[in-house]
Amino acid sequence: MTTEIAIIGAGPYGLSLAATLRARGIEHRIFGTPMHTWRAHMPEGMKLKSEGFASSLYDGTGDLSLGAYCREQRLNYQDTGLPVTLDLFSTYGVAFQQRKVPHLEQTDAVQLDSTEGGFRIALANGLDCVARRVVIATGISHYEHLPECLAGLPPDLAGHASRTRDPRALAGKRVAVLGGGASAIDMAALLGDAGADTRLIVRGKRVVFLGPPATRPRSTLESLRAPQSGLGPGWKSRLCTDAPWLFRTLPEGFRHKVVRKHLGPSAGWWTRAPVENHVDVLLQTRIVGATPRGGAVELQLMQSDGTRRTEIVDRVIAATGYRPDLRRLPFLAKALRQEIAETAHIPHLSGAFETSVAGLYVTGLAAAYTFGPLLRFAYGADFTARTLGRHLAHKARRSVHAPGFRAEAAVEAA
Ligand SMILES: Cc1cc2nc3c(=O)[nH]c(=O)nc-3n(C[C@H](O)[C@H](O)[C@H](O)COP(=O)(O)OP(=O)(O)OC[C@H]3O[C@@H](n4cnc5c(N)ncnc54)[C@H](O)[C@@H]3O)c2cc1C
């Protein structure tokens, strides 16, 4: 049986889209493990940088926002100023899935290919799904960026930050964290707190911490100078959250630059004390080589003035971010991928998130290059679910009348 819409991925974007389609009564299927990136690939003890009001999943009703969930569960919550823990956000995401997306099929897509009239998805459970339209909502997973000099090292000596779930397991070890962004600083703070002998290796001149929450309401002048937004205060961020469709009209080179540069590295205020107290921060330093030595790694480092030094550590953690690249989606058949128009392996998308292959859509980080930095954050799930939900609902209603559509499929998930 051909399904109308299939969604691959059950993170904030996939779940919000599925909940929105379900609320509209649009037949679809969704595959994946709920909130897997958050539950398996972020460090325990982490807090979100996004404020409470910007950390919800969406279905168009707003009745299960993070705030509503916390009130119902009698959990501490504030729209701003009270960091949301990873544990809370993950638990909330799973509760959202159970109530709003109970039809989630907890199996992965292993192959996505085109077939007559649509796409064929082979599933890890051995079954197949044929769909007229497919949304790739696999977010940041598959896009970890590891510096080349670490690529050949065994995983117990070096790996991407997404592989270190429990920083406490490294207590007493010598650990080097690479990167100057929020996730590197977070990881270093958690390791330092856990009693690891931690050094943070940063290419830039300084590490930036956001200020602690204000103790008084913002004045009118402050709000005018830097209005609040789901990406933090400031006019640029406000433009990103309020007009993502406008971003798409800008020249491509400029868009790519903004996505890379806007909201540069800065960490939550709560990481300042552990970093200052427990972490050795090596500024203006980059890694130029890494060699296994017994059970440890010798890192060759170079400072900006050309001085070289070495560090021997038990583990290197590369908190060096995520780089979207269609070639890295293991389930995407090569022939289908080659049909997708792209720049630097990032898909070109229409105003409805559609790739150049009709019926194939991409959301999340890869879509940030079309719709702006908003799409790098859970906050962008609202815009995505509304825009794409409306488009897919329109298409689905039209294809109800198309030959070959099975009427029972339309009511199955409603
Ligand atoms: C350390 C860290 C801290 C962050 N902090 C914040 C923050 O404070 N606030 C914020 O808004 N954002 C934060 N982010 C960014 C955050 O990851 C994204 O905002 C969010 O996860 C995007 O949601 P998504 O649904 O697009 O992707 P994801 O959350 O990555 O979800 C994609 C899902 O697809 C699944 N999947 C992958 N392949 C398949 C397959 N073949 N079949 C089925 N399922 C598949 C994955 O398992 C995953 O569950 C942070 C990221 C990192 C790394």
CSV table of C-alpha atoms and ligand atoms in Angstrom, one decimal:
chain,number,residue,atom,x,y,z
A,1,MET,CA,0.0,0.0,0.0
A,2,THR,CA,1.3,3.4,-0.9
A,3,THR,CA,1.4,5.9,1.9
A,4,GLU,CA,0.9,9.6,1.2
A,5,ILE,CA,3.8,11.0,3.3
A,6,ALA,CA,6.7,9.3,5.2
A,7,ILE,CA,8.9,11.2,7.6
A,8,ILE,CA,12.3,9.8,8.4
A,9,GLY,CA,13.5,10.9,11.9
A,10,ALA,CA,11.8,11.5,15.2
A,11,GLY,CA,13.7,14.5,16.7
A,12,PRO,CA,12.0,17.8,17.4
A,13,TYR,CA,11.4,18.5,13.7
A,14,GLY,CA,10.1,15.1,12.6
A,15,LEU,CA,7.8,14.9,15.7
A,16,SER,CA,6.5,18.4,15.3
A,17,LEU,CA,5.7,17.8,11.6
A,18,ALA,CA,4.0,14.5,12.4
A,19,ALA,CA,2.0,16.0,15.2
A,20,THR,CA,0.9,18.9,12.9
A,21,LEU,CA,-0.1,16.5,10.1
A,22,ARG,CA,-2.0,14.3,12.6
A,23,ALA,CA,-3.8,17.4,14.0
A,24,ARG,CA,-4.9,18.2,10.4
A,25,GLY,CA,-6.0,14.6,9.8
A,26,ILE,CA,-3.4,14.0,7.1
A,27,GLU,CA,-2.3,10.4,6.5
A,28,HIS,CA,1.4,9.8,7.1
A,29,ARG,CA,3.9,7.5,8.6
A,30,ILE,CA,7.0,8.4,10.7
A,31,PHE,CA,10.1,6.3,11.5
A,32,GLY,CA,12.8,6.6,14.1
A,33,THR,CA,13.6,6.5,17.8
A,34,PRO,CA,12.1,9.5,19.6
A,35,MET,CA,14.6,12.2,20.5
A,36,HIS,CA,17.5,9.9,19.8
A,37,THR,CA,20.0,12.7,19.2
A,38,TRP,CA,19.2,14.2,22.6
A,39,ARG,CA,19.0,11.0,24.5
A,40,ALA,CA,22.1,9.3,23.1
A,41,HIS,CA,24.4,11.9,21.6
A,42,MET,CA,24.5,14.8,24.1
A,43,PRO,CA,26.4,14.7,27.4
A,44,GLU,CA,24.4,13.9,30.6
A,45,GLY,CA,24.2,16.9,32.8
A,46,MET,CA,24.1,19.4,29.9
A,47,LYS,CA,21.7,22.3,30.0
A,48,LEU,CA,20.1,23.9,26.9
A,49,LYS,CA,21.3,27.3,25.7
A,50,SER,CA,17.9,28.1,24.4
A,51,GLU,CA,15.4,29.6,26.8
A,52,GLY,CA,12.4,27.7,28.0
A,53,PHE,CA,10.0,29.5,25.7
A,54,ALA,CA,12.1,28.5,22.7
A,55,SER,CA,12.4,24.8,23.6
A,56,SER,CA,9.0,23.4,22.7
A,57,LEU,CA,7.8,20.9,20.1
A,58,TYR,CA,4.7,22.0,18.1
A,59,ASP,CA,1.5,20.7,16.7
A,60,GLY,CA,-0.2,23.9,16.0
A,61,THR,CA,-2.3,23.8,19.2
A,62,GLY,CA,0.3,24.8,21.7
A,63,ASP,CA,-1.4,22.7,24.4
A,64,LEU,CA,1.8,20.7,25.0
A,65,SER,CA,4.5,23.3,25.0
A,66,LEU,CA,7.4,22.8,27.4
A,67,GLY,CA,5.8,25.3,29.7
A,68,ALA,CA,2.5,23.5,29.7
A,69,TYR,CA,4.2,20.2,30.3
A,70,CYS,CA,6.1,21.5,33.3
A,71,ARG,CA,3.0,23.1,34.8
A,72,GLU,CA,1.2,19.8,34.4
A,73,GLN,CA,4.1,17.8,36.0
A,74,ARG,CA,4.7,20.4,38.6
A,75,LEU,CA,8.3,21.0,37.4
A,76,ASN,CA,10.2,24.2,37.7
A,77,TYR,CA,9.9,26.3,34.6
A,78,GLN,CA,10.4,29.8,33.5
A,79,ASP,CA,10.1,31.3,30.0
A,80,THR,CA,13.5,32.9,30.4
A,81,GLY,CA,16.3,32.8,32.9
A,82,LEU,CA,16.0,29.2,34.1
A,83,PRO,CA,18.1,26.8,32.0
A,84,VAL,CA,16.3,23.8,30.7
A,85,THR,CA,18.1,20.6,31.5
A,86,LEU,CA,18.9,18.0,28.8
A,87,ASP,CA,17.1,15.5,31.0
A,88,LEU,CA,13.9,17.6,31.1
A,89,PHE,CA,13.9,18.4,27.4
A,90,SER,CA,14.4,14.7,26.5
A,91,THR,CA,11.7,13.5,28.8
A,92,TYR,CA,9.4,16.2,27.5
A,93,GLY,CA,10.1,15.2,23.9
A,94,VAL,CA,9.3,11.6,24.6
A,95,ALA,CA,6.1,12.6,26.4
A,96,PHE,CA,5.2,14.7,23.4
A,97,GLN,CA,5.8,11.8,21.1
A,98,GLN,CA,3.7,9.4,23.2
A,99,ARG,CA,0.7,11.8,23.3
A,100,LYS,CA,0.9,13.6,19.9
A,101,VAL,CA,2.7,11.0,17.7
A,102,PRO,CA,1.6,7.6,19.1
A,103,HIS,CA,1.8,6.2,15.6
A,104,LEU,CA,5.6,6.6,15.5
A,105,GLU,CA,7.2,3.4,14.1
A,106,GLN,CA,10.4,2.9,16.1
A,107,THR,CA,12.6,1.5,13.4
A,108,ASP,CA,15.2,3.3,11.2
A,109,ALA,CA,15.2,3.8,7.5
A,110,VAL,CA,18.1,1.9,5.9
A,111,GLN,CA,17.5,2.7,2.3
A,112,LEU,CA,15.6,5.5,0.5
A,113,ASP,CA,15.3,5.2,-3.2
A,114,SER,CA,12.9,6.5,-5.9
A,115,THR,CA,10.3,4.2,-7.3
A,116,GLU,CA,7.4,4.7,-9.7
A,117,GLY,CA,5.1,7.3,-8.3
A,118,GLY,CA,7.2,8.1,-5.3
A,119,PHE,CA,9.8,6.6,-3.0
A,120,ARG,CA,10.6,3.2,-1.5
A,121,ILE,CA,12.0,3.2,2.1
A,122,ALA,CA,13.6,-0.1,3.3
A,123,LEU,CA,13.2,-0.3,7.1
A,124,ALA,CA,15.6,-1.8,9.7
A,125,ASN,CA,12.7,-4.1,10.8
A,126,GLY,CA,12.9,-5.8,7.4
A,127,LEU,CA,9.7,-4.2,6.0
A,128,ASP,CA,9.3,-1.7,3.2
A,129,CYS,CA,7.3,1.5,2.9
A,130,VAL,CA,6.3,3.1,-0.4
A,131,ALA,CA,5.4,6.8,-0.1
A,132,ARG,CA,4.4,9.5,-2.5
A,133,ARG,CA,6.4,12.1,-0.5
A,134,VAL,CA,9.3,11.7,1.9
A,135,VAL,CA,10.6,14.2,4.5
A,136,ILE,CA,14.2,13.7,5.6
A,137,ALA,CA,14.1,15.0,9.2
A,138,THR,CA,17.3,13.4,10.3
A,139,GLY,CA,18.6,16.7,11.7
A,140,ILE,CA,22.2,16.8,12.9
A,141,SER,CA,22.7,13.0,13.0
A,142,HIS,CA,25.2,11.7,10.4
A,143,TYR,CA,26.8,15.1,10.1
A,144,GLU,CA,29.4,15.1,12.9
A,145,HIS,CA,32.6,16.9,11.9
A,146,LEU,CA,35.9,15.3,13.0
A,147,PRO,CA,39.2,17.0,12.2
A,148,GLU,CA,41.2,14.9,9.7
A,149,CYS,CA,44.2,14.3,12.0
A,150,LEU,CA,41.9,12.4,14.4
A,151,ALA,CA,40.1,10.3,11.9
A,152,GLY,CA,42.5,7.4,12.0
A,153,LEU,CA,42.7,7.1,15.8
A,154,PRO,CA,40.9,4.3,17.6
A,155,PRO,CA,37.5,5.3,19.1
A,156,ASP,CA,38.6,4.7,22.7
A,157,LEU,CA,41.3,7.4,22.1
A,158,ALA,CA,39.5,10.0,20.1
A,159,GLY,CA,36.1,10.8,18.8
A,160,HIS,CA,33.4,13.3,18.2
A,161,ALA,CA,31.7,14.9,21.2
A,162,SER,CA,28.4,13.1,20.2
A,163,ARG,CA,30.1,9.8,21.3
A,164,THR,CA,30.7,11.0,24.9
A,165,ARG,CA,27.4,10.5,26.6
A,166,ASP,CA,28.7,10.3,30.2
A,167,PRO,CA,31.5,12.7,31.0
A,168,ARG,CA,31.7,11.2,34.5
A,169,ALA,CA,33.2,8.0,33.1
A,170,LEU,CA,36.3,10.0,32.3
A,171,ALA,CA,36.9,11.2,35.9
A,172,GLY,CA,40.7,11.0,36.7
A,173,LYS,CA,41.6,10.8,33.0
A,174,ARG,CA,43.6,13.4,31.0
A,175,VAL,CA,41.2,14.7,28.4
A,176,ALA,CA,41.5,17.3,25.6
A,177,VAL,CA,38.4,18.9,24.2
A,178,LEU,CA,38.7,20.6,20.8
A,179,GLY,CA,36.5,23.5,19.9
A,180,GLY,CA,35.5,27.0,21.2
A,181,GLY,CA,31.7,26.7,20.7
A,182,ALA,CA,29.0,26.1,23.2
A,183,SER,CA,29.2,22.3,23.0
A,184,ALA,CA,33.0,22.3,23.5
A,185,ILE,CA,32.7,24.6,26.5
A,186,ASP,CA,29.8,22.6,27.9
A,187,MET,CA,31.7,19.4,27.5
A,188,ALA,CA,34.8,20.8,29.2
A,189,ALA,CA,32.8,22.2,32.1
A,190,LEU,CA,31.1,18.8,32.7
A,191,LEU,CA,34.4,17.0,32.5
A,192,GLY,CA,36.1,19.5,34.8
A,193,ASP,CA,33.2,19.1,37.3
A,194,ALA,CA,33.4,15.3,37.0
A,195,GLY,CA,37.1,15.4,38.0
A,196,ALA,CA,38.8,14.9,34.6
A,197,ASP,CA,42.1,16.6,34.1
A,198,THR,CA,40.7,18.7,31.3
A,199,ARG,CA,42.2,21.1,28.7
A,200,LEU,CA,40.1,23.0,26.2
A,201,ILE,CA,41.9,23.7,22.9
A,202,VAL,CA,40.5,26.8,21.2
A,203,ARG,CA,41.6,28.4,17.9
A,204,GLY,CA,40.1,31.8,18.8
A,205,LYS,CA,41.4,34.5,21.1
A,206,ARG,CA,38.9,33.9,23.9
A,207,VAL,CA,36.0,31.9,25.0
A,208,VAL,CA,32.7,33.7,25.3
A,209,PHE,CA,30.2,33.1,28.1
A,210,LEU,CA,26.7,34.6,27.9
A,211,GLY,CA,25.8,36.9,30.8
A,212,PRO,CA,23.7,35.5,33.7
A,213,PRO,CA,19.9,36.3,33.7
A,214,ALA,CA,19.0,39.9,34.5
A,215,THR,CA,17.8,40.5,38.0
A,216,ARG,CA,15.3,43.1,36.8
A,217,PRO,CA,12.9,43.3,33.8
A,218,ARG,CA,14.5,44.7,30.6
A,219,SER,CA,13.9,48.4,30.1
A,220,THR,CA,12.0,49.7,27.0
A,221,LEU,CA,15.2,51.1,25.6
A,222,GLU,CA,17.0,47.7,26.1
A,223,SER,CA,14.2,45.9,24.4
A,224,LEU,CA,14.3,48.4,21.5
A,225,ARG,CA,18.1,48.1,21.1
A,226,ALA,CA,18.1,44.3,21.3
A,227,PRO,CA,14.6,42.8,21.2
A,228,GLN,CA,14.1,39.3,22.6
A,229,SER,CA,13.9,36.4,20.2
A,230,GLY,CA,14.0,32.6,20.3
A,231,LEU,CA,17.6,32.7,19.4
A,232,GLY,CA,18.5,35.3,22.0
A,233,PRO,CA,18.3,39.1,22.1
A,234,GLY,CA,19.2,41.3,19.1
A,235,TRP,CA,17.7,42.6,15.8
A,236,LYS,CA,19.5,40.1,13.6
A,237,SER,CA,18.3,37.1,15.6
A,238,ARG,CA,14.8,38.6,15.7
A,239,LEU,CA,14.8,38.9,11.9
A,240,CYS,CA,16.0,35.3,11.7
A,241,THR,CA,13.1,34.1,13.8
A,242,ASP,CA,10.4,36.3,12.4
A,243,ALA,CA,11.2,36.2,8.7
A,244,PRO,CA,13.0,32.9,7.7
A,245,TRP,CA,11.2,33.1,4.3
A,246,LEU,CA,13.0,36.4,3.7
A,247,PHE,CA,16.4,34.7,4.3
A,248,ARG,CA,15.7,32.4,1.3
A,249,THR,CA,15.7,35.4,-1.0
A,250,LEU,CA,19.2,36.5,-0.2
A,251,PRO,CA,22.2,35.4,-2.4
A,252,GLU,CA,23.3,31.9,-1.7
A,253,GLY,CA,26.9,32.7,-0.8
A,254,PHE,CA,25.7,35.3,1.8
A,255,ARG,CA,23.2,32.8,3.3
A,256,HIS,CA,25.9,30.2,3.7
A,257,LYS,CA,28.2,32.7,5.4
A,258,VAL,CA,25.5,33.9,7.8
A,259,VAL,CA,24.6,30.3,8.9
A,260,ARG,CA,28.3,29.7,9.7
A,261,LYS,CA,28.9,33.0,11.4
A,262,HIS,CA,25.7,34.3,13.1
A,263,LEU,CA,25.4,33.3,16.7
A,264,GLY,CA,29.1,32.5,16.9
A,265,PRO,CA,30.6,30.5,19.7
A,266,SER,CA,29.2,31.4,23.2
A,267,ALA,CA,28.4,29.3,26.1
A,268,GLY,CA,25.8,29.3,28.8
A,269,TRP,CA,26.6,31.5,31.9
A,270,TRP,CA,26.5,28.4,34.2
A,271,THR,CA,29.6,26.9,32.5
A,272,ARG,CA,31.9,29.9,33.4
A,273,ALA,CA,32.7,28.8,37.0
A,274,PRO,CA,33.5,25.1,36.2
A,275,VAL,CA,35.6,26.2,33.2
A,276,GLU,CA,37.5,28.9,35.2
A,277,ASN,CA,38.0,26.6,38.2
A,278,HIS,CA,38.7,23.2,36.6
A,279,VAL,CA,39.7,23.6,32.9
A,280,ASP,CA,43.1,24.5,31.4
A,281,VAL,CA,42.1,26.7,28.4
A,282,LEU,CA,44.7,26.9,25.6
A,283,LEU,CA,43.7,29.8,23.4
A,284,GLN,CA,44.8,30.5,19.8
A,285,THR,CA,45.9,27.0,19.6
A,286,ARG,CA,45.2,24.4,16.9
A,287,ILE,CA,45.8,20.7,16.6
A,288,VAL,CA,48.2,19.8,13.8
A,289,GLY,CA,48.8,16.1,14.6
A,290,ALA,CA,47.8,13.2,16.9
A,291,THR,CA,49.8,10.0,17.4
A,292,PRO,CA,48.8,7.1,19.6
A,293,ARG,CA,51.4,6.4,22.3
A,294,GLY,CA,50.6,3.2,24.3
A,295,GLY,CA,47.1,3.7,25.7
A,296,ALA,CA,47.3,7.5,25.2
A,297,VAL,CA,47.5,10.1,22.4
A,298,GLU,CA,50.2,12.6,21.8
A,299,LEU,CA,48.7,15.8,20.5
A,300,GLN,CA,50.9,18.1,18.4
A,301,LEU,CA,49.6,21.7,18.9
A,302,MET,CA,50.5,24.9,17.2
A,303,GLN,CA,49.9,28.3,18.7
A,304,SER,CA,49.1,31.4,16.6
A,305,ASP,CA,52.6,32.7,17.0
A,306,GLY,CA,54.0,29.5,15.5
A,307,THR,CA,55.1,28.0,18.8
A,308,ARG,CA,54.7,24.2,18.9
A,309,ARG,CA,53.9,22.1,21.9
A,310,THR,CA,52.7,18.6,22.7
A,311,GLU,CA,50.2,17.3,25.2
A,312,ILE,CA,49.7,13.7,26.2
A,313,VAL,CA,46.1,12.8,27.0
A,314,ASP,CA,44.1,9.7,27.5
A,315,ARG,CA,41.2,10.9,25.3
A,316,VAL,CA,40.5,13.6,22.7
A,317,ILE,CA,37.0,14.8,22.3
A,318,ALA,CA,36.3,16.8,19.1
A,319,ALA,CA,33.4,19.2,19.9
A,320,THR,CA,33.9,20.5,16.4
A,321,GLY,CA,30.3,20.7,15.3
A,322,TYR,CA,28.2,19.3,12.4
A,323,ARG,CA,28.5,19.9,8.7
A,324,PRO,CA,25.6,18.9,6.5
A,325,ASP,CA,26.5,16.8,3.5
A,326,LEU,CA,24.0,14.7,1.6
A,327,ARG,CA,26.7,12.2,0.9
A,328,ARG,CA,26.9,11.3,4.5
A,329,LEU,CA,23.2,10.2,4.8
A,330,PRO,CA,23.8,6.4,4.8
A,331,PHE,CA,20.3,5.5,3.8
A,332,LEU,CA,20.1,7.9,0.8
A,333,ALA,CA,20.6,5.9,-2.4
A,334,LYS,CA,23.4,7.3,-4.6
A,335,ALA,CA,21.2,7.5,-7.7
A,336,LEU,CA,18.6,9.5,-5.9
A,337,ARG,CA,21.2,11.7,-4.2
A,338,GLN,CA,22.7,12.6,-7.5
A,339,GLU,CA,19.4,13.9,-8.7
A,340,ILE,CA,19.2,16.5,-5.9
A,341,ALA,CA,20.5,19.9,-6.9
A,342,GLU,CA,22.9,21.1,-4.3
A,343,THR,CA,25.8,23.4,-3.5
A,344,ALA,CA,28.7,22.0,-1.5
A,345,HIS,CA,26.5,18.9,-0.9
A,346,ILE,CA,23.8,21.0,0.8
A,347,PRO,CA,20.4,20.7,-1.0
A,348,HIS,CA,18.7,23.6,-2.7
A,349,LEU,CA,15.2,23.9,-1.2
A,350,SER,CA,12.0,25.5,-2.3
A,351,GLY,CA,9.9,27.7,0.0
A,352,ALA,CA,8.2,24.5,1.0
A,353,PHE,CA,11.4,22.6,1.9
A,354,GLU,CA,11.2,20.6,-1.3
A,355,THR,CA,14.4,19.5,-3.0
A,356,SER,CA,14.8,19.6,-6.8
A,357,VAL,CA,13.4,16.0,-6.7
A,358,ALA,CA,9.6,16.4,-6.6
A,359,GLY,CA,8.2,15.0,-3.4
A,360,LEU,CA,11.5,14.8,-1.5
A,361,TYR,CA,11.9,17.3,1.4
A,362,VAL,CA,14.7,18.1,3.8
A,363,THR,CA,14.3,19.9,7.2
A,364,GLY,CA,16.6,20.9,10.1
A,365,LEU,CA,20.3,21.8,9.9
A,366,ALA,CA,20.6,21.3,6.1
A,367,ALA,CA,17.6,23.6,5.6
A,368,ALA,CA,19.3,26.4,7.6
A,369,TYR,CA,21.2,27.3,4.5
A,370,THR,CA,17.9,28.1,2.9
A,371,PHE,CA,15.9,29.5,5.8
A,372,GLY,CA,18.6,30.8,8.1
A,373,PRO,CA,20.0,30.1,11.6
A,374,LEU,CA,16.6,29.6,13.1
A,375,LEU,CA,16.6,26.1,11.5
A,376,ARG,CA,19.7,25.2,13.6
A,377,PHE,CA,17.5,25.2,16.7
A,378,ALA,CA,14.5,23.4,18.1
A,379,TYR,CA,12.7,26.7,17.8
A,380,GLY,CA,12.7,26.4,14.1
A,381,ALA,CA,10.5,23.3,14.3
A,382,ASP,CA,7.4,25.6,14.6
A,383,PHE,CA,8.0,27.4,11.3
A,384,THR,CA,9.0,24.2,9.6
A,385,ALA,CA,6.0,22.2,10.8
A,386,ARG,CA,3.6,25.0,9.9
A,387,THR,CA,5.0,25.7,6.5
A,388,LEU,CA,5.7,22.2,5.4
A,389,GLY,CA,2.5,20.9,7.2
A,390,ARG,CA,0.4,23.3,5.2
A,391,HIS,CA,2.1,22.4,1.9
A,392,LEU,CA,1.8,18.6,2.5
A,393,ALA,CA,-1.8,18.9,3.6
A,394,HIS,CA,-2.6,20.7,0.4
A,395,LYS,CA,-0.7,18.1,-1.7
A,396,ALA,CA,-2.4,15.2,0.2
A,397,ARG,CA,-5.9,16.6,-0.4
A,398,ARG,CA,-5.2,16.8,-4.1
A,399,SER,CA,-3.8,13.3,-4.3
A,400,VAL,CA,-6.9,11.9,-2.6
A,401,HIS,CA,-8.5,12.4,-6.0
A,402,ALA,CA,-5.5,11.0,-7.9
A,403,PRO,CA,-5.8,7.5,-9.4
A,404,GLY,CA,-4.3,4.7,-7.3
A,405,PHE,CA,-4.9,6.4,-3.9
A,406,ARG,CA,-6.3,4.0,-1.3
A,407,ALA,CA,-9.0,5.7,0.7
A,408,GLU,CA,-8.4,3.7,3.8
A,409,ALA,CA,-4.8,5.0,4.0
A,410,ALA,CA,-6.1,8.5,4.4
A,411,VAL,CA,-7.9,7.7,7.7
A,412,GLU,CA,-5.3,5.3,9.1
A,413,ALA,CA,-3.3,7.8,11.1
A,414,ALA,CA,-5.9,10.5,11.7
B,1,LIG,C1,25.6,19.7,22.3
B,1,LIG,C2,24.4,20.3,21.6
B,1,LIG,C3,23.6,21.2,22.3
B,1,LIG,C4,22.5,21.8,21.6
B,1,LIG,N1,21.8,22.7,22.3
B,1,LIG,C5,20.6,23.2,21.7
B,1,LIG,C6,19.8,24.1,22.5
B,1,LIG,O1,20.0,24.4,23.6
B,1,LIG,N2,18.6,24.5,21.8
B,1,LIG,C7,18.3,24.1,20.6
B,1,LIG,O2,17.3,24.5,20.1
B,1,LIG,N3,19.1,23.3,19.9
B,1,LIG,C8,20.3,22.9,20.4
B,1,LIG,N4,21.1,22.0,19.7
B,1,LIG,C9,20.8,21.8,18.3
B,1,LIG,C10,19.8,20.6,18.2
B,1,LIG,O3,20.5,19.5,18.0
B,1,LIG,C11,18.8,20.9,17.1
B,1,LIG,O4,18.1,22.1,17.4
B,1,LIG,C12,17.7,19.8,17.1
B,1,LIG,O5,18.1,18.5,17.5
B,1,LIG,C13,17.2,19.7,15.7
B,1,LIG,O6,16.1,18.8,15.6
B,1,LIG,P1,16.0,17.8,14.4
B,1,LIG,O7,14.7,17.0,14.6
B,1,LIG,O8,16.2,18.5,13.1
B,1,LIG,O9,17.3,16.8,14.5
B,1,LIG,P2,17.7,15.7,15.6
B,1,LIG,O10,17.4,16.1,17.0
B,1,LIG,O11,19.1,15.4,15.2
B,1,LIG,O12,16.7,14.5,15.2
B,1,LIG,C14,16.9,13.7,14.1
B,1,LIG,C15,16.5,12.3,14.4
B,1,LIG,O13,16.6,11.5,13.2
B,1,LIG,C16,17.0,10.2,13.6
B,1,LIG,N5,17.5,9.5,12.4
B,1,LIG,C17,18.7,9.6,11.9
B,1,LIG,N6,18.8,8.7,10.8
B,1,LIG,C18,17.6,8.0,10.8
B,1,LIG,C19,17.2,7.0,10.0
B,1,LIG,N7,17.9,6.5,9.0
B,1,LIG,N8,15.9,6.5,10.2
B,1,LIG,C20,15.1,7.0,11.2
B,1,LIG,N9,15.6,8.0,12.0
B,1,LIG,C21,16.8,8.5,11.8
B,1,LIG,C22,18.0,10.5,14.7
B,1,LIG,O14,18.2,9.3,15.4
B,1,LIG,C23,17.3,11.6,15.4
B,1,LIG,O15,16.5,11.1,16.5
B,1,LIG,C24,22.2,21.5,20.3
B,1,LIG,C25,23.0,20.5,19.6
B,1,LIG,C26,24.1,20.0,20.3
B,1,LIG,C27,25.0,19.0,19.5
